[in-house]
Coordinates of C-alpha atoms and ligand atoms in Angstrom, one line a residue:
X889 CA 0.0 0.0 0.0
X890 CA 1.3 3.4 -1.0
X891 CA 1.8 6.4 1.6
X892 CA -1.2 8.2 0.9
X893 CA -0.2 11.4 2.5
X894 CA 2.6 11.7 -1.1
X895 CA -0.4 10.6 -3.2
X896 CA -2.1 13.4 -5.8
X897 CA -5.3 12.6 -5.8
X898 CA -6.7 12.7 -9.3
X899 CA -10.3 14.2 -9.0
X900 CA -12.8 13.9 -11.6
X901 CA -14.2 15.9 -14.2
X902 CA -16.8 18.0 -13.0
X903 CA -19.5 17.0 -15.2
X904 CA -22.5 14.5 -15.4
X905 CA -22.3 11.9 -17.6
X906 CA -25.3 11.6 -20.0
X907 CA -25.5 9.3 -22.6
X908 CA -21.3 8.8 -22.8
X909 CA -21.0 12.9 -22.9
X910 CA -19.9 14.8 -19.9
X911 CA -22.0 17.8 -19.7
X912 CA -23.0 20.9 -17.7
X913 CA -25.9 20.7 -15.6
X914 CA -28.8 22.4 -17.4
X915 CA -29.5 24.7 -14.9
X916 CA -25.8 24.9 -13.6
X917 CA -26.3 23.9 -10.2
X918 CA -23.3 22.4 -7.7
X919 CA -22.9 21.1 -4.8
X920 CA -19.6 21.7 -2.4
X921 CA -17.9 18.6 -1.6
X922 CA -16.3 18.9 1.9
X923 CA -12.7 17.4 3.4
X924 CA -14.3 15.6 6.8
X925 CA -10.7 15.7 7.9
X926 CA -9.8 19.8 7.3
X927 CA -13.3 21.3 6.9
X928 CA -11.9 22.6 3.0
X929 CA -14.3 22.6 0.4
X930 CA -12.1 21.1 -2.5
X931 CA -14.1 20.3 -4.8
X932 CA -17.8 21.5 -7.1
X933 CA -19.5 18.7 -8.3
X934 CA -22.2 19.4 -10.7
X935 CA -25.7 18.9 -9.5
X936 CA -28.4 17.4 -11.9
X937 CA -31.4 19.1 -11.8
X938 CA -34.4 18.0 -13.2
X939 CA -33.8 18.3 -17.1
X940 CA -31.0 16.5 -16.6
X941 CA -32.7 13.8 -15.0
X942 CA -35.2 13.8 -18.1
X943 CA -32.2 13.6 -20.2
X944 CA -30.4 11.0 -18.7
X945 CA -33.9 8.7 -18.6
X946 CA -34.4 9.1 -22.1
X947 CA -30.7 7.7 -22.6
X948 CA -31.1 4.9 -20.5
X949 CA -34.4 4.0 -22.3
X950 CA -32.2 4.1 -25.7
X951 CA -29.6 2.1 -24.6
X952 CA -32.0 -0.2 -23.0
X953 CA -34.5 -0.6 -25.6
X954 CA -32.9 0.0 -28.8
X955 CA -29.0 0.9 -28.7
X956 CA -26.2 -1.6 -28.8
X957 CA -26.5 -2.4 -25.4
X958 CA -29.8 -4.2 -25.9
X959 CA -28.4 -5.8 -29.4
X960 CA -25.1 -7.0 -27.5
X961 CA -24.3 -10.5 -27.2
X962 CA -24.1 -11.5 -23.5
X963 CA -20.6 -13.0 -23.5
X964 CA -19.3 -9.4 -25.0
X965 CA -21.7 -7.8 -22.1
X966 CA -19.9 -10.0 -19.7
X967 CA -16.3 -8.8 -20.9
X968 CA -17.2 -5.3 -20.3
X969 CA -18.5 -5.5 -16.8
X970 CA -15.3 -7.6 -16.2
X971 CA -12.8 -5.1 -18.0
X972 CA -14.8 -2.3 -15.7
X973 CA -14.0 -4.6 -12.5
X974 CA -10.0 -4.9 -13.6
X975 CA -9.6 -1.5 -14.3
X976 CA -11.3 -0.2 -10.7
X977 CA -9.0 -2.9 -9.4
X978 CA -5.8 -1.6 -10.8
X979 CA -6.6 2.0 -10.0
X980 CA -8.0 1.2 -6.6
X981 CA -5.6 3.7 -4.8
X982 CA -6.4 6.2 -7.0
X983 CA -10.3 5.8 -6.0
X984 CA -9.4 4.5 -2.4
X985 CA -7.8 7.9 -1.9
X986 CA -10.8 10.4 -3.6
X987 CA -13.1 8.2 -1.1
X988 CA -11.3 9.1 1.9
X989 CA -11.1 12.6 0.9
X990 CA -14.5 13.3 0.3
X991 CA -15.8 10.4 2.8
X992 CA -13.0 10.8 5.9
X993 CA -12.6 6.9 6.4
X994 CA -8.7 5.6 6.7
X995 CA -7.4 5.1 3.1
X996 CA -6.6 1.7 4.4
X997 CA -10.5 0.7 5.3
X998 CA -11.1 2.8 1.2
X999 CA -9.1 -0.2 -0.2
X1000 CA -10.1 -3.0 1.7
X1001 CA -13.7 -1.6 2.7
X1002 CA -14.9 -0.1 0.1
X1003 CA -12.7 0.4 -3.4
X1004 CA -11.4 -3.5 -3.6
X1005 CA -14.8 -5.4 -2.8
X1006 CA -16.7 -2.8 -5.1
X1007 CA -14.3 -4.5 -8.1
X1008 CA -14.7 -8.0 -6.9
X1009 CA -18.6 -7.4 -7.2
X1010 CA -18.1 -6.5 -10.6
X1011 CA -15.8 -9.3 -11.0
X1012 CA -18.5 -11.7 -9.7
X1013 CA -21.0 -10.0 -11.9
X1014 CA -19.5 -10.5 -14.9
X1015 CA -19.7 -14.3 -14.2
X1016 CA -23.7 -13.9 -14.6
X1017 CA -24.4 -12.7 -18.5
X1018 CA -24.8 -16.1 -20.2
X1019 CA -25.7 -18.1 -17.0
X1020 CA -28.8 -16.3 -16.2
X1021 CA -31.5 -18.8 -17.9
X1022 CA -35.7 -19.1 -18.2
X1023 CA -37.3 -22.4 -18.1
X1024 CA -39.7 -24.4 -19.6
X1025 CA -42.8 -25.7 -18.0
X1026 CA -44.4 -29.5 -17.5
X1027 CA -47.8 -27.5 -18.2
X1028 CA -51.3 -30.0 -18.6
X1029 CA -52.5 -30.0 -22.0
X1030 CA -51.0 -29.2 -25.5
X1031 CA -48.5 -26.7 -25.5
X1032 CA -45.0 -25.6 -25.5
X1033 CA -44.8 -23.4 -22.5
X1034 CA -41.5 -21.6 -21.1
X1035 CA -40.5 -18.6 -18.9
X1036 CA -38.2 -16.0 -20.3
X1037 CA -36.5 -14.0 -17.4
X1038 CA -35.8 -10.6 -18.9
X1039 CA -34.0 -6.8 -17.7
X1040 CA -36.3 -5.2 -15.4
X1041 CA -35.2 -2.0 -17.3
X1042 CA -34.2 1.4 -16.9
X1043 CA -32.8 1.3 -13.1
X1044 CA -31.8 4.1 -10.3
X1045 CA -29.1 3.2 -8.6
X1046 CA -29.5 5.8 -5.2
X1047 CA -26.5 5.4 -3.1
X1048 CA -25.6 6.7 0.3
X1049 CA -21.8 8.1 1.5
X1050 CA -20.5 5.5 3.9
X1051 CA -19.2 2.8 1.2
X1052 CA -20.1 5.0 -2.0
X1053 CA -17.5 2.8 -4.8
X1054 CA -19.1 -0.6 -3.0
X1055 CA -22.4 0.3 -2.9
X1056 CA -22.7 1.8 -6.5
X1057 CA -20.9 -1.6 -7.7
X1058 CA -23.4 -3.8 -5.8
X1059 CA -26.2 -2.3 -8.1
X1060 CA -24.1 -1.7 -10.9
X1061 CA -22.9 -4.9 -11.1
X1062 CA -26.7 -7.5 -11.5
X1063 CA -28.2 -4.6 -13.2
X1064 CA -25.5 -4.2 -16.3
X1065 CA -24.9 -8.0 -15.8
X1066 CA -28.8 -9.2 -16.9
X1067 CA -28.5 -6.6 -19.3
X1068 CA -30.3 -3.2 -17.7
X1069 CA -29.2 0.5 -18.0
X1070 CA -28.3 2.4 -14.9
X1071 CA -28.9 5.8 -13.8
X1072 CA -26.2 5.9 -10.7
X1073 CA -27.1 9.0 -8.3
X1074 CA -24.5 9.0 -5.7
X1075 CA -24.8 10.9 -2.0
X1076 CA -24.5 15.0 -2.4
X1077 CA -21.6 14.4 0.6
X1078 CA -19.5 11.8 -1.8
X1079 CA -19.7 11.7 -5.4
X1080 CA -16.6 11.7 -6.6
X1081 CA -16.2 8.4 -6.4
X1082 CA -19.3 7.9 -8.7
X1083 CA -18.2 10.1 -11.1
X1084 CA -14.8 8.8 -11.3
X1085 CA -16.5 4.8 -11.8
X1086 CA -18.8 6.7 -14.8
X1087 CA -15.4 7.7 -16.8
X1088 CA -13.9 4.4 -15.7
X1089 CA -16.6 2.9 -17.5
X1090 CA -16.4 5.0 -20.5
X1091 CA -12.7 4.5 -20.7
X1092 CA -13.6 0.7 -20.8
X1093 CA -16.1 1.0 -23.8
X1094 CA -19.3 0.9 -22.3
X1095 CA -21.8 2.4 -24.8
X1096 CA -23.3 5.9 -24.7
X1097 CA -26.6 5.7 -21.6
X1098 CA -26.1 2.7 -20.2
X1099 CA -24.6 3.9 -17.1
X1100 CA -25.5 7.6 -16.4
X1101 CA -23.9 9.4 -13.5
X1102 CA -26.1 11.9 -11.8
X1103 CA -24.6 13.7 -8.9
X1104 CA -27.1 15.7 -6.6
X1105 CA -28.9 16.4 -3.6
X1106 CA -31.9 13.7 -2.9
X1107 CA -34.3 16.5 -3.7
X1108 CA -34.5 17.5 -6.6
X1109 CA -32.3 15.1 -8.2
X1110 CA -33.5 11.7 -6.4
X1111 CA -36.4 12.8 -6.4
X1112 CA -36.8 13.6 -9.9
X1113 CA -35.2 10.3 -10.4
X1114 CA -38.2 8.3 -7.9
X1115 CA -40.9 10.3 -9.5
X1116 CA -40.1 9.7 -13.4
X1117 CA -42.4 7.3 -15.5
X1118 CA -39.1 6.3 -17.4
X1119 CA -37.5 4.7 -14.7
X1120 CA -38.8 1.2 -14.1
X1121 CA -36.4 0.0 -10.8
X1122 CA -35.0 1.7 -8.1
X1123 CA -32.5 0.1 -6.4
X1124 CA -31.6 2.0 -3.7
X1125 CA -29.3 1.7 -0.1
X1126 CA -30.2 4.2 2.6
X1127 CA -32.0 5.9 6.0
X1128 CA -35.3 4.2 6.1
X1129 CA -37.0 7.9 6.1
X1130 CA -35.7 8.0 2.5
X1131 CA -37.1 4.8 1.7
X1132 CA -40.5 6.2 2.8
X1133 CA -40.3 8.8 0.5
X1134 CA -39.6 6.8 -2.6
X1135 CA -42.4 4.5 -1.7
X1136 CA -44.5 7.1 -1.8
X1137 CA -43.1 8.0 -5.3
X1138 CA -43.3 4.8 -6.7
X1139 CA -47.2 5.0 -5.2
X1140 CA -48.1 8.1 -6.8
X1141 CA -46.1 7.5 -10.0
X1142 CA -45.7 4.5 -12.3
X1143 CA -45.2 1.3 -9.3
X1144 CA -41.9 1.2 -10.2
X1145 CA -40.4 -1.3 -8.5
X1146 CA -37.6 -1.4 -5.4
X1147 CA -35.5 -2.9 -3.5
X1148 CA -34.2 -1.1 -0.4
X1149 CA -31.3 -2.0 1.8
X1150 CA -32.4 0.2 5.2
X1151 CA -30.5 0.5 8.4
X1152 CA -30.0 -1.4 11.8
X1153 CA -29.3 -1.9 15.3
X1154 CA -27.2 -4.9 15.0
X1155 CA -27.0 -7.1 18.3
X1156 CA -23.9 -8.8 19.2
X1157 CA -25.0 -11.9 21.8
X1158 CA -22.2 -13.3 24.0
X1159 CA -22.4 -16.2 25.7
X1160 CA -20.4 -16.6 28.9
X1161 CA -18.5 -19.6 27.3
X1162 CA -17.5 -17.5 24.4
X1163 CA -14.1 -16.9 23.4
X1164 CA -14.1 -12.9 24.8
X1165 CA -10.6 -12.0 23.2
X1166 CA -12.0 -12.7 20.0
X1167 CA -15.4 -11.2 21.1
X1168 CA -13.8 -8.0 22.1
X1169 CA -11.7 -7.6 19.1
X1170 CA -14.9 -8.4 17.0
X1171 CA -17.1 -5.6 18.4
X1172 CA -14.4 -3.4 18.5
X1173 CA -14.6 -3.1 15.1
X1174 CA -17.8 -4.2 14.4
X1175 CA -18.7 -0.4 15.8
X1176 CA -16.0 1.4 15.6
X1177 CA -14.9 0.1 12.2
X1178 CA -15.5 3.0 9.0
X1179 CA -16.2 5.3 12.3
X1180 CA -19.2 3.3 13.4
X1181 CA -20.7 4.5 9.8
X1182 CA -22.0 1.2 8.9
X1183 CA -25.7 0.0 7.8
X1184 CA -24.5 -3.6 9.9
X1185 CA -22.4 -2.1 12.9
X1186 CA -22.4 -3.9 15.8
X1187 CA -24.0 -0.9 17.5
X1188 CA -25.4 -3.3 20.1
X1189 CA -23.3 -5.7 22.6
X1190 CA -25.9 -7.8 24.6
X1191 CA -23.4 -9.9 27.3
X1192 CA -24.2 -11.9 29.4
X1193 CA -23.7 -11.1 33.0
X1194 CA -21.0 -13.2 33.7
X1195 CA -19.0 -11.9 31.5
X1196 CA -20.2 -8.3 31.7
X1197 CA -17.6 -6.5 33.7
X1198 CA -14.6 -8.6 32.1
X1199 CA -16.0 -7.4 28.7
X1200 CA -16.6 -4.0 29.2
X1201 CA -12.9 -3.7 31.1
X1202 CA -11.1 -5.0 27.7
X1203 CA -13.4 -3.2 25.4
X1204 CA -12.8 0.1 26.8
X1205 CA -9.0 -0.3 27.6
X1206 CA -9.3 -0.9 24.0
X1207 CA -11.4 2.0 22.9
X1208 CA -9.5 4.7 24.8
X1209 CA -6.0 3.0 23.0
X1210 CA -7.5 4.0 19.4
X1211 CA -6.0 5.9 16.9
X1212 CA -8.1 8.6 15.3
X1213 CA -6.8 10.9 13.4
X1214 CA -5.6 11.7 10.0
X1215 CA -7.4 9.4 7.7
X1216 CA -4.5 9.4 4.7
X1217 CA -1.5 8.1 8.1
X1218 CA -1.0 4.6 7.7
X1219 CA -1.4 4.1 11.5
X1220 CA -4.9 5.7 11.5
X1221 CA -7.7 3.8 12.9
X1222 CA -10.4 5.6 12.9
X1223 CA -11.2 8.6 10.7
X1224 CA -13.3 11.7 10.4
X1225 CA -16.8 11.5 10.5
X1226 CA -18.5 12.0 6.9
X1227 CA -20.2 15.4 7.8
X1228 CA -20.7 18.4 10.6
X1229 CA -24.0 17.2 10.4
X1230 CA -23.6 13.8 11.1
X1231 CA -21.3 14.6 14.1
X1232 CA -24.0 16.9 15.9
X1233 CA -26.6 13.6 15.5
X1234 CA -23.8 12.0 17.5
X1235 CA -23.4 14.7 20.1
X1236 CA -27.3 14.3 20.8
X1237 CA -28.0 10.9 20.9
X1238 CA -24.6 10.8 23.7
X1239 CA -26.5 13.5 25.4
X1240 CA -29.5 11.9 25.3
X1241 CA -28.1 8.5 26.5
X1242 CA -26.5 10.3 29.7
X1243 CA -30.0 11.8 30.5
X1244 CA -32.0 8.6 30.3
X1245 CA -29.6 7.2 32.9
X1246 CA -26.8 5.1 30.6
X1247 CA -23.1 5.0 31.8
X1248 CA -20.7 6.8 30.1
X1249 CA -17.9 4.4 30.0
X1250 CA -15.8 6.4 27.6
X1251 CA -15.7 9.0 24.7
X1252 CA -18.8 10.6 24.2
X1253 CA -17.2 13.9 23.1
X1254 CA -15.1 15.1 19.9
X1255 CA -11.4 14.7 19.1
X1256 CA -10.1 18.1 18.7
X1257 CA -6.6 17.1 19.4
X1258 CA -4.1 19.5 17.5
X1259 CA -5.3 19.4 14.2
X1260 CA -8.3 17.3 14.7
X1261 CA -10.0 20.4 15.5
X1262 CA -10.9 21.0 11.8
X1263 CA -12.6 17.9 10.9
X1264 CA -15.4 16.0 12.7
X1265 CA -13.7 13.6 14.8
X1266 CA -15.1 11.7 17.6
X1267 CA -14.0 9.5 20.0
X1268 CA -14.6 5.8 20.9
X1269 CA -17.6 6.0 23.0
X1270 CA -18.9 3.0 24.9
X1271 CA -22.6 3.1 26.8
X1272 CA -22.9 0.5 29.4
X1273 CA -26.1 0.0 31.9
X1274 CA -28.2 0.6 28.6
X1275 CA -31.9 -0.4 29.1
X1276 CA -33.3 -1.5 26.2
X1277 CA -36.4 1.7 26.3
X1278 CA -33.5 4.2 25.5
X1279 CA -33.0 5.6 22.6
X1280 CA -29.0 4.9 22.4
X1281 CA -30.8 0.7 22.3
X1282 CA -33.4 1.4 20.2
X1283 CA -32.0 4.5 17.1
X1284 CA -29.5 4.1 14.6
X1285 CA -26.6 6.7 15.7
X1286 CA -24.3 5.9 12.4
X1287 CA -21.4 6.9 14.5
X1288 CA -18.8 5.3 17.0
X1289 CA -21.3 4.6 19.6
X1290 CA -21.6 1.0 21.3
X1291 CA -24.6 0.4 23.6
X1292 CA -23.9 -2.3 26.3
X1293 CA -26.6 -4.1 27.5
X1294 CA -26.5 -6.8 30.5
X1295 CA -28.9 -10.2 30.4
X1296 CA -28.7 -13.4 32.2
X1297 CA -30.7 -15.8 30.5
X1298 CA -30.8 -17.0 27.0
X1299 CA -34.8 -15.7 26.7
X1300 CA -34.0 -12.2 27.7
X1301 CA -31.3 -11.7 25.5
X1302 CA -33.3 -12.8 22.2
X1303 CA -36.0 -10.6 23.3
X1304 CA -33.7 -7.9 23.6
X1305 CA -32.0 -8.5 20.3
X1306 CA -35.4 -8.7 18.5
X1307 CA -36.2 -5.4 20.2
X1308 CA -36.0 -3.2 18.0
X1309 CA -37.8 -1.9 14.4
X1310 CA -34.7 -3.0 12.6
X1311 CA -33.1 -6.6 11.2
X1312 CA -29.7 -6.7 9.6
X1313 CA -27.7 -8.8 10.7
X1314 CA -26.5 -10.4 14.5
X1315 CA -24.3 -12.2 16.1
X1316 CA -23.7 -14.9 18.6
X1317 CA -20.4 -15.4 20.4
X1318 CA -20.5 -18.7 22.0
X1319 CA -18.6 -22.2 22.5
X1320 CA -21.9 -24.4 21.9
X1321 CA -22.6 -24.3 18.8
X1322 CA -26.0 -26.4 18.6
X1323 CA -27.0 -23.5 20.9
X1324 CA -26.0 -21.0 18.4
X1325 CA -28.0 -22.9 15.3
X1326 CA -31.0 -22.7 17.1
X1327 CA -30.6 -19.0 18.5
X1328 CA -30.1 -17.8 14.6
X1329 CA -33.2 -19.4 14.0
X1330 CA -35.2 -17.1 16.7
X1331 CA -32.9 -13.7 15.6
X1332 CA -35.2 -11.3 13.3
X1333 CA -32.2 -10.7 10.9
X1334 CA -31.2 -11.1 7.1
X1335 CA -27.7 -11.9 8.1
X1336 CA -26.5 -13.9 11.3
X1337 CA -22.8 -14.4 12.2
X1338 CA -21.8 -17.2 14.6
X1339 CA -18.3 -16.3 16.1
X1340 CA -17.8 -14.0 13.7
X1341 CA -18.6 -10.4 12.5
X1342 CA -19.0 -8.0 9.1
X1343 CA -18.6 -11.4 7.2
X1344 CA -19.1 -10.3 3.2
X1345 CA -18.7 -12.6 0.2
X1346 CA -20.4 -11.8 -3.2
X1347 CA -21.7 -15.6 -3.3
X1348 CA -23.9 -14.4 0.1
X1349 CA -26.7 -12.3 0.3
X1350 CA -26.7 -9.3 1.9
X1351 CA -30.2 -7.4 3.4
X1352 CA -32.6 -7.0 6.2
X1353 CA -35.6 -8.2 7.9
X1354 CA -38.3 -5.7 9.4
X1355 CA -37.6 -2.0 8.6
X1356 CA -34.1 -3.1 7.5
X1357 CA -35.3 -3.5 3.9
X1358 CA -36.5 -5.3 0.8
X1359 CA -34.4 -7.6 -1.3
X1360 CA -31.0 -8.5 -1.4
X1361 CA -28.0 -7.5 -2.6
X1362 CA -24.9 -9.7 -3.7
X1363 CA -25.0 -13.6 -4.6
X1364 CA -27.1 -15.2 -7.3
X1365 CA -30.6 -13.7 -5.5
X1366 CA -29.7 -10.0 -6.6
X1367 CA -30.2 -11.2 -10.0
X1368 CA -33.7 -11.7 -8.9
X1369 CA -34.1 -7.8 -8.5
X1370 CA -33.0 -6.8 -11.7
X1371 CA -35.2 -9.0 -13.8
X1372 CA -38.9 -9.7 -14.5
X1373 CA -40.4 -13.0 -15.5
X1374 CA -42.5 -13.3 -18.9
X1375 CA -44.5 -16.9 -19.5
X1376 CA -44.6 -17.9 -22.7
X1377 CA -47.7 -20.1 -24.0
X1378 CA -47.4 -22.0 -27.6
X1379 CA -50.6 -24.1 -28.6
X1380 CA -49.2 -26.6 -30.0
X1381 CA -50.9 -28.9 -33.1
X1382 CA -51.6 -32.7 -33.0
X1383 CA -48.3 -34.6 -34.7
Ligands
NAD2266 P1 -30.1 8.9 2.9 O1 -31.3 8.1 2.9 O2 -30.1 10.3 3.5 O3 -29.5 9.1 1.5 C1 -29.2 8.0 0.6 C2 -29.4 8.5 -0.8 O4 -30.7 8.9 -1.1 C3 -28.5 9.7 -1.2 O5 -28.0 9.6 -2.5 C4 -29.5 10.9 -1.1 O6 -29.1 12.0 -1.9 C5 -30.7 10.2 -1.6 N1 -32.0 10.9 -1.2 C6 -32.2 11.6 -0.1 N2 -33.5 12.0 -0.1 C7 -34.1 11.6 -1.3 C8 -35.3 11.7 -1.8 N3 -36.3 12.4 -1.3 N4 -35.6 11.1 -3.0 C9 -34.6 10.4 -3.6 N5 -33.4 10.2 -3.2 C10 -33.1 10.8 -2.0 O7 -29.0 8.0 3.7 P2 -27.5 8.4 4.0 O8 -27.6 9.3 5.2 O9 -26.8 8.8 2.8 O10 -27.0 6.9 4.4 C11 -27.1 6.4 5.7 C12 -28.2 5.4 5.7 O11 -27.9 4.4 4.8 C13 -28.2 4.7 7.1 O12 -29.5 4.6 7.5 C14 -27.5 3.4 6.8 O13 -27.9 2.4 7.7 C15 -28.0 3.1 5.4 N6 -27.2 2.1 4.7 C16 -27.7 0.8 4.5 C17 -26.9 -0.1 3.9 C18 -27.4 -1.5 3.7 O14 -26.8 -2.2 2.8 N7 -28.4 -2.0 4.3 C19 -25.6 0.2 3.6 C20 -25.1 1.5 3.8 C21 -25.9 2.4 4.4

């Protein structure tokens, strides 16, 4: 890994990209893209307003319906999405450091976090374009009857900042695979990286519209996205208050369809016969990984009370030990929080757990060490005696904040980690493993880790239970979002 710090970073154009042109927004809007670390504005990205939007839709519908992408052969569409992965791949400093300039994570957790799996997604993607088959049907009677499984369409791909190269790739990836064009509308906090995967995929020889890039704020430009009759799919990761908004688009527009991947408040479950180093060290960074910015953190520790006080001792010895700091240092553990904004949610949900009567066990303040006291950084801040009314158990903070709560039998802590709106994904630290099968049974989540944390593969699926979402991404079954099935009947004549 290169020393960041020496690194130019090489920013993108900024333009939109509609239909293989970079262009202007119409209306010549921007939006300032802020340095979590310093506080500098360094870069204007264009903002798409809603003629943009209209342009970009009509491109997509080209490419879709009658431009080369919907006349190319699916081996040739499966070399593309690959060469797009390869190139990512070799330029994944270049991207890793734009991401933690514009997002304030470590460079190191931009490769490995964010930039590197983004590529293998592609890479896994590109596996899919002349494996993704229809069937044909033992129907009663005389005919010849198959099912065709077909592009869903014109997709929006609306993103959110913490993993912005990832998360675009795990849309990008199924949709271009079976054969969709994209509309990609990163976060107003981080779209360079976005706009730096569009001319990546230009470079490679994707053809004109079938990945737009459309950087903006969620009103107008998602919005304009949500509410357009062109758009068939919207594939979107976000806060669940979004989500309730493009529902409600979908509703009053044309039913597009969506999947969602939402929030959590991800339980961690240990046992009293779990192995606690390896516990600790797992919810150490299960919250204050990517600065506790993390749709799966590990924002809840559920331990049992024999183990409670040994637990809490190593956790916070190793909390208060943390680096934070300059993201681009090598020896950096924990960066800048994305946004001013982001920080002040912080700030109030740590004021609010110290009023409804949780222990401060550490943090709960900002960093503004020497020149930390630019950027929005925040220290390691562990809750203990959380009860599971408060808000700190029951809101997604999207920061470094762990909640500890205390059970002693195996009933109370299910309940507990069923407690809340949200399902993403759990975990369960413990020796007996028949125990742990049948606990993952009982846990209301998409995704459930058994001695083991922020597991990702792209043969698994990814995605939540309850208010956590619709749908999946990664593996085979986010091929399922991204196409539409069409039954074929042929009478056939007496031979
Ligand atoms: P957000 O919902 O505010 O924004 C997400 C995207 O939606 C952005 O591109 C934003 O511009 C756009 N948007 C906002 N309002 C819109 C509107 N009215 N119409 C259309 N688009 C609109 O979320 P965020 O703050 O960027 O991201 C944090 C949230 O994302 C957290 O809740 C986190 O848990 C969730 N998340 C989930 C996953 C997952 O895989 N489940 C992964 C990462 C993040």
């Amino acid at each position: 890994m290169s020393d960041a710090r020496s690194m130019a970073p090489r920013l993108p154009e900024p333009k939109l990209l509609i239909d293989g042109e970079s262009v202007a927004p119409a209306d010549g809007g921007t939006v300032p893209v802020t340095n979590p670390a310093t506080g500098e504005i360094f870069f204007q990205a264009p903002a798409a307003g809603p003629a943009d939007v209209d342009k970009a839709v009509h491109a997509a519908r080209r490419a879709f319906e009658s431009g080369p992408w919907s006349r190319m052969n699916p081996s040739a569409r499966a070399k593309l999405i690959r060469k797009l992965a390869d190139a990512l791949w070799e330029r994944r400093e270049e991207f890793a450091l734009v991401a933690s300039l514009e997002n304030g994570k470590t460079f190191r957790e931009a490769i490995r976090g964010d930039v590197a799996p983004g590529s293998a997604t592609l890479a896994y993607a590109s596996e899919w374009p002349n494996k993704v088959t229809g069937e044909v049907l033992p129907v009663d009677g005389n005919f010849h009857t198959y099912v065709l499984r077909e592009p869903v369409g014109v997709v929006a791909a609306i993103v959110p900042w913490n993993y912005a190269t990832c998360l675009a790739c795990w849309k990008l990836g199924p949709a271009l695979a079976t054969g969709c064009a994209v509309i990609l509308k990163p976060s107003e906090l981080t779209p360079l990286t976005a706009m730096k995967l569009g001319e990546l995929a230009r470079e490679v020889g994707f053809p004109p519209g079938v990945l737009n890039v459309l950087p903006g704020y969620g009103a107008p430009t998602g919005e304009a996205l949500a509410r357009h009759a062109g758009v068939d799919k919207i594939a979107f990761t976000g806060s669940v208050r979004t989500a309730r908004r493009l529902l409600h688009a979908s509703a009053d527009t044309n039913l597009k369809k969506l999947t969602l991947e939402l929030g959590g408040k991800s339980p961690q479950v240990i046992f009293p016969d779990a192995d606690l180093a390896r516990a600790v060290e797992a919810c150490f960074w299960g919250i204050f990984g990517n600065k506790g910015e993390v749709c799966n953190a590990g924002s809840r520790v559920l331990v049992h009370g024999k183990s409670h006080d040994a637990f809490v001792e190593k956790l916070v010895a190793r909390a208060r030990q943390m680096v934070v700091g300059d993201p681009l240092d090598a020896r950096t553990e924990m960066g800048a929080q994305v946004s001013q904004h982001q920080l002040e949610t912080i700030l109030r949900y740590v004021e609010s757990g110290k009023s409804e009567g949780a222990t401060l066990a550490c943090g709960g303040e900002r960093d503004r060490e020497g020149a930390k006291a630019k950027g929005n950084f925040f220290k390691p801040t562990v809750f203990t005696d959380v009860q599971p009314h408060m808000r700190i158990a029951q809101e997604e903070i999207f920061g470094p904040v762990l909640s500890v709560m205390r059970f002693d039998d195996e009933a109370a802590a299910l309940r507990m980690a069923n407690g809340t709106s949200y399902g993403l994904a759990a975990s369960i630290w413990t020796r007996d493993v028949a125990r742990a099968h049948a606990l993952a049974r009982k846990v209301q989540a998409g995704v459930v880790w058994i001695n083991c944390f922020n597991e990702f593969d792209d043969a698994a699926p990814f995605g939540g239970y309850k208010e956590s979402g619709w749908g999946r991404d990664l593996s085979a079954h986010a091929l399922e979002n991204y196409t539409q099935l069409k039954t074929v009947w042929t009478h056939l004549p007496e031979v």
